[in-house]
XYZ file of C-alpha atoms in Angstrom:
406
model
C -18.481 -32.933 21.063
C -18.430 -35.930 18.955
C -15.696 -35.613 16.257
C -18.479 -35.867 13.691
C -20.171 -32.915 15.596
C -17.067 -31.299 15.566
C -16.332 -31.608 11.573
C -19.953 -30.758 11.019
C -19.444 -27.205 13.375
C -15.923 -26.724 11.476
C -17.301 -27.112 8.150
C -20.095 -24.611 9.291
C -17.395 -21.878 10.447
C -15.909 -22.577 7.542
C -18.724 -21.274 5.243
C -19.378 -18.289 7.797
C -16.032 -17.277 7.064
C -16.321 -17.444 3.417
C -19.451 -15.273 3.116
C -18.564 -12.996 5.809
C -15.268 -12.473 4.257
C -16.860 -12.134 0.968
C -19.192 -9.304 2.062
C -16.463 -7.259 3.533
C -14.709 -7.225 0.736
C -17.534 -6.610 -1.981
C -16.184 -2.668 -1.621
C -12.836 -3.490 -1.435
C -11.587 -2.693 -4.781
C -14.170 0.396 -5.659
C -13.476 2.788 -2.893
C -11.616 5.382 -4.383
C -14.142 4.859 -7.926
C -16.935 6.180 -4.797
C -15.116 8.227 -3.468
C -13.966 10.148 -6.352
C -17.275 11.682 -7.049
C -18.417 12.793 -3.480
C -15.112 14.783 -2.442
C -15.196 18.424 -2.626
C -11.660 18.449 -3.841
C -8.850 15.994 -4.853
C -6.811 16.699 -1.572
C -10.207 15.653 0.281
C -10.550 12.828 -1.921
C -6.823 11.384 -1.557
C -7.652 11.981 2.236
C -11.101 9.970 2.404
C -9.464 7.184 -0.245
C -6.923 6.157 2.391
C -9.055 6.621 5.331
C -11.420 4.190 3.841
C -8.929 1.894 3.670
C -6.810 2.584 7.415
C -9.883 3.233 8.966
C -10.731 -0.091 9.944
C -7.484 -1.264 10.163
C -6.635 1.221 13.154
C -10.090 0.622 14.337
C -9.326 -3.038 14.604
C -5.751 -2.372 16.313
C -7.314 -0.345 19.128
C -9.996 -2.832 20.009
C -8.812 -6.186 19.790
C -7.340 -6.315 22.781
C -10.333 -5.023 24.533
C -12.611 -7.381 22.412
C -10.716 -10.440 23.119
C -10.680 -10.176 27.090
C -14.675 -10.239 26.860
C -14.658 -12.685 24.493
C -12.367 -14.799 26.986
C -15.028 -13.843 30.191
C -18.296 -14.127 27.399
C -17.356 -16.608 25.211
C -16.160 -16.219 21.226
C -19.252 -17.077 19.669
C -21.261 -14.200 21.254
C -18.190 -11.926 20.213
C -18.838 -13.734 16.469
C -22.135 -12.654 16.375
C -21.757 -9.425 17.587
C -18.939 -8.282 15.225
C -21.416 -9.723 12.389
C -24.249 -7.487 13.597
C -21.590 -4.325 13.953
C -20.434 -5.252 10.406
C -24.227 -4.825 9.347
C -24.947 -1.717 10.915
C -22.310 0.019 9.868
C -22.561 -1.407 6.120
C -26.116 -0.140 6.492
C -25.298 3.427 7.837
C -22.323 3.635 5.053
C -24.548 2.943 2.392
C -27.015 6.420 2.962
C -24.252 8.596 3.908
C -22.723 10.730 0.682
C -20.531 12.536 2.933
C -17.392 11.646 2.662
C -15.643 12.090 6.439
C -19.162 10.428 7.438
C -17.864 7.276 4.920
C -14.299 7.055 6.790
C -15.511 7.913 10.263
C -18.253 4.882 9.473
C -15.893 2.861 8.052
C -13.507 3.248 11.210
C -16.017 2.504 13.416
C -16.533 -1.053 11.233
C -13.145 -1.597 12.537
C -13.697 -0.965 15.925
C -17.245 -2.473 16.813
C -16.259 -5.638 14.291
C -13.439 -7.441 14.747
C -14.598 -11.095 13.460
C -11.746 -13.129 12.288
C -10.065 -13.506 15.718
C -13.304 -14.536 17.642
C -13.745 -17.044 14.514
C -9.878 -18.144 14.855
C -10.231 -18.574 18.892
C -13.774 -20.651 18.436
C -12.201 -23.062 16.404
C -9.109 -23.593 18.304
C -11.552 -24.314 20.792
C -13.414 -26.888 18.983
C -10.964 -28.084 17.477
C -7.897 -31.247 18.571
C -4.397 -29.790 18.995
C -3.045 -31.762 16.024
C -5.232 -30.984 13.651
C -5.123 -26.752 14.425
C -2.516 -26.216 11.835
C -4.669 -28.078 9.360
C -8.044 -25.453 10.681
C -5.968 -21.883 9.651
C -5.300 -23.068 6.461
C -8.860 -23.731 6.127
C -9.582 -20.510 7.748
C -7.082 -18.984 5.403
C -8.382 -20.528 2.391
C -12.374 -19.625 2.925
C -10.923 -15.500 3.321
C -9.550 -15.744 0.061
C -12.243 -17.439 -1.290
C -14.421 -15.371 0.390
C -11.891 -11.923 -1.007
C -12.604 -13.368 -4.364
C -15.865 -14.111 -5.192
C -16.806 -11.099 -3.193
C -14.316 -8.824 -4.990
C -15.832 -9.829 -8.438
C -19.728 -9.676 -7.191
C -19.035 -6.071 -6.283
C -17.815 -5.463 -9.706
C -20.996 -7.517 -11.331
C -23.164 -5.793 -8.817
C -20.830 -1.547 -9.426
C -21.535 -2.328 -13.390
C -25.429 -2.265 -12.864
C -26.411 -0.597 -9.665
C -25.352 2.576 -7.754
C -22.240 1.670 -5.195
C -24.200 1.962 -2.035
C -26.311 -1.374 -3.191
C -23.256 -2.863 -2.556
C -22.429 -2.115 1.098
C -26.653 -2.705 1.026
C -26.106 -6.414 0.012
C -22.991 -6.414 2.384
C -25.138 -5.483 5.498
C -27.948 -8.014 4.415
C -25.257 -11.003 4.323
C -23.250 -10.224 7.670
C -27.046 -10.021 9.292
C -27.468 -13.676 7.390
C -24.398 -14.949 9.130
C -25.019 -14.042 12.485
C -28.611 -15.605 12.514
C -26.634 -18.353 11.569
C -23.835 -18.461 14.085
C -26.542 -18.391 16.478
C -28.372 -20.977 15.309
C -25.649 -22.887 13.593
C -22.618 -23.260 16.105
C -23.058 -24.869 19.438
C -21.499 -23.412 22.347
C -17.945 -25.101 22.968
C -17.221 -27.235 25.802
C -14.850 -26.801 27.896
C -11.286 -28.719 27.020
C -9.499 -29.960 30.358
C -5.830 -28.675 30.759
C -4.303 -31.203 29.430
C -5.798 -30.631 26.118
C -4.350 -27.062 26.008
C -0.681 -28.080 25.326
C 1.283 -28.011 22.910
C 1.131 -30.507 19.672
C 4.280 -31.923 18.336
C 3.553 -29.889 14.774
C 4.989 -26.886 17.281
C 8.073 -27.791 17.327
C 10.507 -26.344 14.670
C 12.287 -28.842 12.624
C 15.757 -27.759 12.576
C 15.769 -27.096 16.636
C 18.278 -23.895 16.238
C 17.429 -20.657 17.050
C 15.142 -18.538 15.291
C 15.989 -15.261 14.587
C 11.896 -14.369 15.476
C 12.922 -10.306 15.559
C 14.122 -10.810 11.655
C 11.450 -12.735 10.683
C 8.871 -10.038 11.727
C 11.103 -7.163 9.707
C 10.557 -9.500 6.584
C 7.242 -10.378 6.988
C 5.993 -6.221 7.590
C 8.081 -5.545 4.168
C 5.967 -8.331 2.318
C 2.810 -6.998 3.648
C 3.729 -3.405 2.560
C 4.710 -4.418 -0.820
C 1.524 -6.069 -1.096
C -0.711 -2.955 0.637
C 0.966 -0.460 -1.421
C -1.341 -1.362 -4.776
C -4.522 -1.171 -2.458
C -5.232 2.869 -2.652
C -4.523 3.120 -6.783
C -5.031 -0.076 -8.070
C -8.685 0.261 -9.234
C -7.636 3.448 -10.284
C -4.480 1.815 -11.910
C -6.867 -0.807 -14.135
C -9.275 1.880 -15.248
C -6.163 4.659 -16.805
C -4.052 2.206 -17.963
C -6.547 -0.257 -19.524
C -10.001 1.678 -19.746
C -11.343 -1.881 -17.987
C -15.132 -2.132 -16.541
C -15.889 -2.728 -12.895
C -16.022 -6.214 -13.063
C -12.455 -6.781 -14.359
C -11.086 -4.708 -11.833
C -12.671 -6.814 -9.353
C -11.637 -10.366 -10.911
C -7.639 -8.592 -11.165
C -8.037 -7.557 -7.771
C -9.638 -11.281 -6.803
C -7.303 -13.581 -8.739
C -4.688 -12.584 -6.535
C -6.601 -14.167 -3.967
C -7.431 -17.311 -6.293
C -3.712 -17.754 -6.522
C -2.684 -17.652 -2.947
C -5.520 -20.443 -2.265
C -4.806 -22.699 -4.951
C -0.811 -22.599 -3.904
C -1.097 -22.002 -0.026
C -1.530 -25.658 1.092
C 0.905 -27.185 -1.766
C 3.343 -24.594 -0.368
C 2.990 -25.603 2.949
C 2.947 -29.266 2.276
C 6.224 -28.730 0.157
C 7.877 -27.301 2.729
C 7.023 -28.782 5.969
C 9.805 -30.779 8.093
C 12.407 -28.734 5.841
C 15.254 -27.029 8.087
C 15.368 -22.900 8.323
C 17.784 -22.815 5.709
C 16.030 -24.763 2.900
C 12.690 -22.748 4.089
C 15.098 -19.671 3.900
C 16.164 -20.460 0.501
C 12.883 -20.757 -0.957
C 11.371 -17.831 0.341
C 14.274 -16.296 -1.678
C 13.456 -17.847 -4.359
C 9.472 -16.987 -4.132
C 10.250 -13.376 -3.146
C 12.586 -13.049 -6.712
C 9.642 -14.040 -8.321
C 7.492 -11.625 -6.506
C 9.685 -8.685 -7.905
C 9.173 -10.128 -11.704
C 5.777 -10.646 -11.377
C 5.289 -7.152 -9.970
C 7.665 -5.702 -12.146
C 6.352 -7.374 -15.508
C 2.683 -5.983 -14.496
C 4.111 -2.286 -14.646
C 5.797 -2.867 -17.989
C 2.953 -5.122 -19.367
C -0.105 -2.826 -21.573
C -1.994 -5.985 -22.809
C -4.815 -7.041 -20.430
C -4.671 -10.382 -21.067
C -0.658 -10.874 -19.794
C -2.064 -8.390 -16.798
C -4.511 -11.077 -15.878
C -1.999 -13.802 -16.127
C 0.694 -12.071 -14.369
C -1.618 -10.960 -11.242
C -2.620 -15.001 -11.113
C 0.765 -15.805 -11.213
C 1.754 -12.873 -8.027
C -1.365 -14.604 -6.097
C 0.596 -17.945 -5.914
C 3.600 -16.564 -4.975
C 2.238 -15.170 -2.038
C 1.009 -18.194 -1.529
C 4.655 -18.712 -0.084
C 5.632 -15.539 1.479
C 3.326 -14.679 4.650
C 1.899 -18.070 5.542
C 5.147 -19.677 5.835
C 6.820 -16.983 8.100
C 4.199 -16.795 10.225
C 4.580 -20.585 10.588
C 7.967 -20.428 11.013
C 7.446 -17.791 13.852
C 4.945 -19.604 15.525
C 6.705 -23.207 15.592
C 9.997 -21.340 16.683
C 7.709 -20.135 19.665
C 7.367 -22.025 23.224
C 3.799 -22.789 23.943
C 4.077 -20.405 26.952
C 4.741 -17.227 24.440
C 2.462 -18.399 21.649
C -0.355 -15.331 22.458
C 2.758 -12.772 23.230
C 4.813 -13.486 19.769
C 1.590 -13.964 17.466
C -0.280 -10.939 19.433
C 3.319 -9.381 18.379
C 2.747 -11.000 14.459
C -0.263 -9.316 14.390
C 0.740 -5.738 14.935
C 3.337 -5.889 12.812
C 0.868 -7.007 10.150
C -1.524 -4.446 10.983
C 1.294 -1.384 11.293
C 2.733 -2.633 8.112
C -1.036 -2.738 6.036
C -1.246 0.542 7.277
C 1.920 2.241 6.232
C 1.444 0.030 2.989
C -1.759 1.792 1.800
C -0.071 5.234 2.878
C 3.056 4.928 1.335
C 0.936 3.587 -1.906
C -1.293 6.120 -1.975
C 1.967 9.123 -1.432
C 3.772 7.302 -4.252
C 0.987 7.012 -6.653
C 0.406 10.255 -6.126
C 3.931 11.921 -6.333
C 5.112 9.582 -9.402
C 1.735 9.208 -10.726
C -0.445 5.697 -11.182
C 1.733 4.034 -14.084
C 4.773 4.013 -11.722
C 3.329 2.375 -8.885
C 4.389 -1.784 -9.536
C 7.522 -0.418 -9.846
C 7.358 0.321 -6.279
C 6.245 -2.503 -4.887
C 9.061 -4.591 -6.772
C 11.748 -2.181 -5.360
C 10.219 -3.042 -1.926
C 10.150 -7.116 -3.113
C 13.762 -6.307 -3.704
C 14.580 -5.155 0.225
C 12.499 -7.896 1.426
C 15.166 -10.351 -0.652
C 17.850 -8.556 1.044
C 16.371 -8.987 4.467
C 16.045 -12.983 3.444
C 18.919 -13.064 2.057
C 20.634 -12.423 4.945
C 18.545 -14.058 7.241
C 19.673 -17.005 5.438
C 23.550 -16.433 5.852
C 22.816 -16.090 9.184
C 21.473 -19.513 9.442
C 24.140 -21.158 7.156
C 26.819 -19.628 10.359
C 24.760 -20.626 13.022
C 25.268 -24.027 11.439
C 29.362 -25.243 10.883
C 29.560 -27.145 8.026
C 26.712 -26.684 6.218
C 27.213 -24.808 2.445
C 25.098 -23.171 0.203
C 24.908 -26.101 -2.170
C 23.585 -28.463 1.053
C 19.864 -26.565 1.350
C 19.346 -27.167 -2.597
């Protein structure tokens, strides 16, 4: 391929990624709204609301693996287009069920016969130069959120007019859109020759010392929870609190997204070549702010300051799981890249999971208008995790102070 060819076919994933993402998460916000008014009783319906939610998640942990070897023997764009067409079946299936263990066993079988973003991920490493992958997951990155956004707040426009099951409806209709278009659109890869396959020099970790890896992964499950534990309640949150519409719900629940895509890249760029300690540092710094943010959004009963404050949480983020995972992954030989990130990747998916539990057993126990006050509490043991992460790295370094990472 031509690197024309090539920017033409990444541009292409690129917008693949942003629809498909977008349809996916059209529901996101609304499930437990649904959900509400087709269980038999509220035990069934606190049940169902996390089920909608793990469901796919575990699906997606059991299958991966299994998924991945045939992409390796069949290729990842036939995997892409089959996880599109599983996507749109079961969007299609969910949308004329009103039972609700139909809804979570459907939407745990999206998990398991879908499966997209890692077929997406591996076809553009394979299209793409070694230098210039860092560069394509923070595109990648970037069109999900965009994608989480825009498709939070057209469920909302779409909840405020039309019956719910329209939405998983117009879902289905735009995951069937994007796999006619991955088979028409993206060319089948060529094949790189091994030397192609090593490692770029953006691998290697600036400061050269060891990298507590094990650490890292503690901190970066305890973000993810604090960040999964609003996903059970929160629409449920914005409507007792606020008395909000649909579509507000869905632009709260989407900003946070808006903020983590306008700050990811500036975060990146401001802290690439830095040492682990500065990166340490900051991440302390960001996390804090993560634990105001959070906090201020339980105390805070004026909409407007909610809207602002969920903005502000989005770019934070911006600087919390992105850079770990880079860290991780440049502390990593080349030889151990698919081991450690395979390894990043359960941890993520374990700690979504106990996330949306734990949210939804808090919420319930200590009731909706106590639940930010959770997540900064578990902000606050993520800042003792970095914090001492970081005095492990000022140690492992004689000499250096404090004052020296400013």
């Amino acid at each position: 391929m031509t690197d024309l060819s090539t920017r033409l076919t990444v541009r292409r994933l690129l917008v693949l990624q942003f629809v498909s993402m977008g349809a996916m998460e059209m529901s996101g916000p609304f499930w437990p709204l649904y959900l509400k008014g087709l269980a038999p009783s509220e035990q069934a319906f606190q049940i169902a609301s996390i089920g909608a939610y793990v469901g796919p998640m575990l699906g997606i942990m059991l299958t991966s693996t299994f998924w991945g070897r045939i992409g390796d023997r069949h290729g990842n764009k036939p995997m892409m287009i089959r996880a599109l067409l599983g996507l749109c079946a079961t969007q299609l299936l969910i949308a004329v069920s009103n039972d609700v263990w139909v809804i979570v066993a459907l939407r745990f079988l999206q998990g398991a016969c879908a499966g997209y973003l890692a077929p997406a991920q591996a076809y553009g490493v394979q299209i793409e130069s070694p230098e210039r992958r860092a560069q394509l997951f923070a595109h990648l990155q970037i069109a999900t959120n965009l994608g989480s956004l825009f498709g939070a707040i057209l469920g909302g426009l779409i909840l405020d007019r039309a019956p719910f099951p329209l939405i998983n409806v117009t879902a289905g209709l735009l995951c069937a859109a994007c796999a006619a278009a991955a088979w028409l659109g993206l060319p089948i890869p060529p094949a790189k020759p091994p030397q192609a396959i090593g490692p770029s020099k953006a691998d290697k970790h600036p400061s050269g010392a060891a990298v507590p890896v094990a650490g890292l992964l503690v901190l970066l499950g305890l973000l993810l929870m604090a960040r999964m534990l609003t996903q059970v309640p929160f629409s449920l949150y914005i409507r007792e609190i606020y008395g909000a519409a649909p579509w507000v719900t869905g632009l709260c629940y989407g900003l946070v997204a808006l903020g983590f895509v306008i700050s990811a890249s500036h975060w990146t760029r401001a802290l690439s070549g830095k040492p682990l300690d500065a990166i340490l540092r900051w991440l302390l710094l960001v996390i804090a702010g993560c634990a105001l943010a959070t906090i201020a959004i339980g105390l805070t009963r004026t909409l407007s300051v909610m809207v602002g404050l969920f903005l502000a949480w989005g770019i934070l983020l911006g600087a919390t799981t992105p850079v770990v995972m880079s860290v991780i992954s440049a502390a990593t030989s080349m030889n151990r890249q698919g081991y450690v990130l395979g390894l990043s990747q359960s941890t993520q998916q374990f700690s979504s999971v106990s996330g949306i539990f734990l949210g939804a057993l808090l919420s319930d126990m200590a009731g909706l208008s106590s639940i930010f006050f959770f997540v900064c509490a578990f902000y606050l043991l993520s800042l003792v995790v970095a914090a001492a992460l970081w005095r492990r790295e000022l140690k492992c370094r004689p000499g250096l102070s404090a004052l020296d990472t400013l």
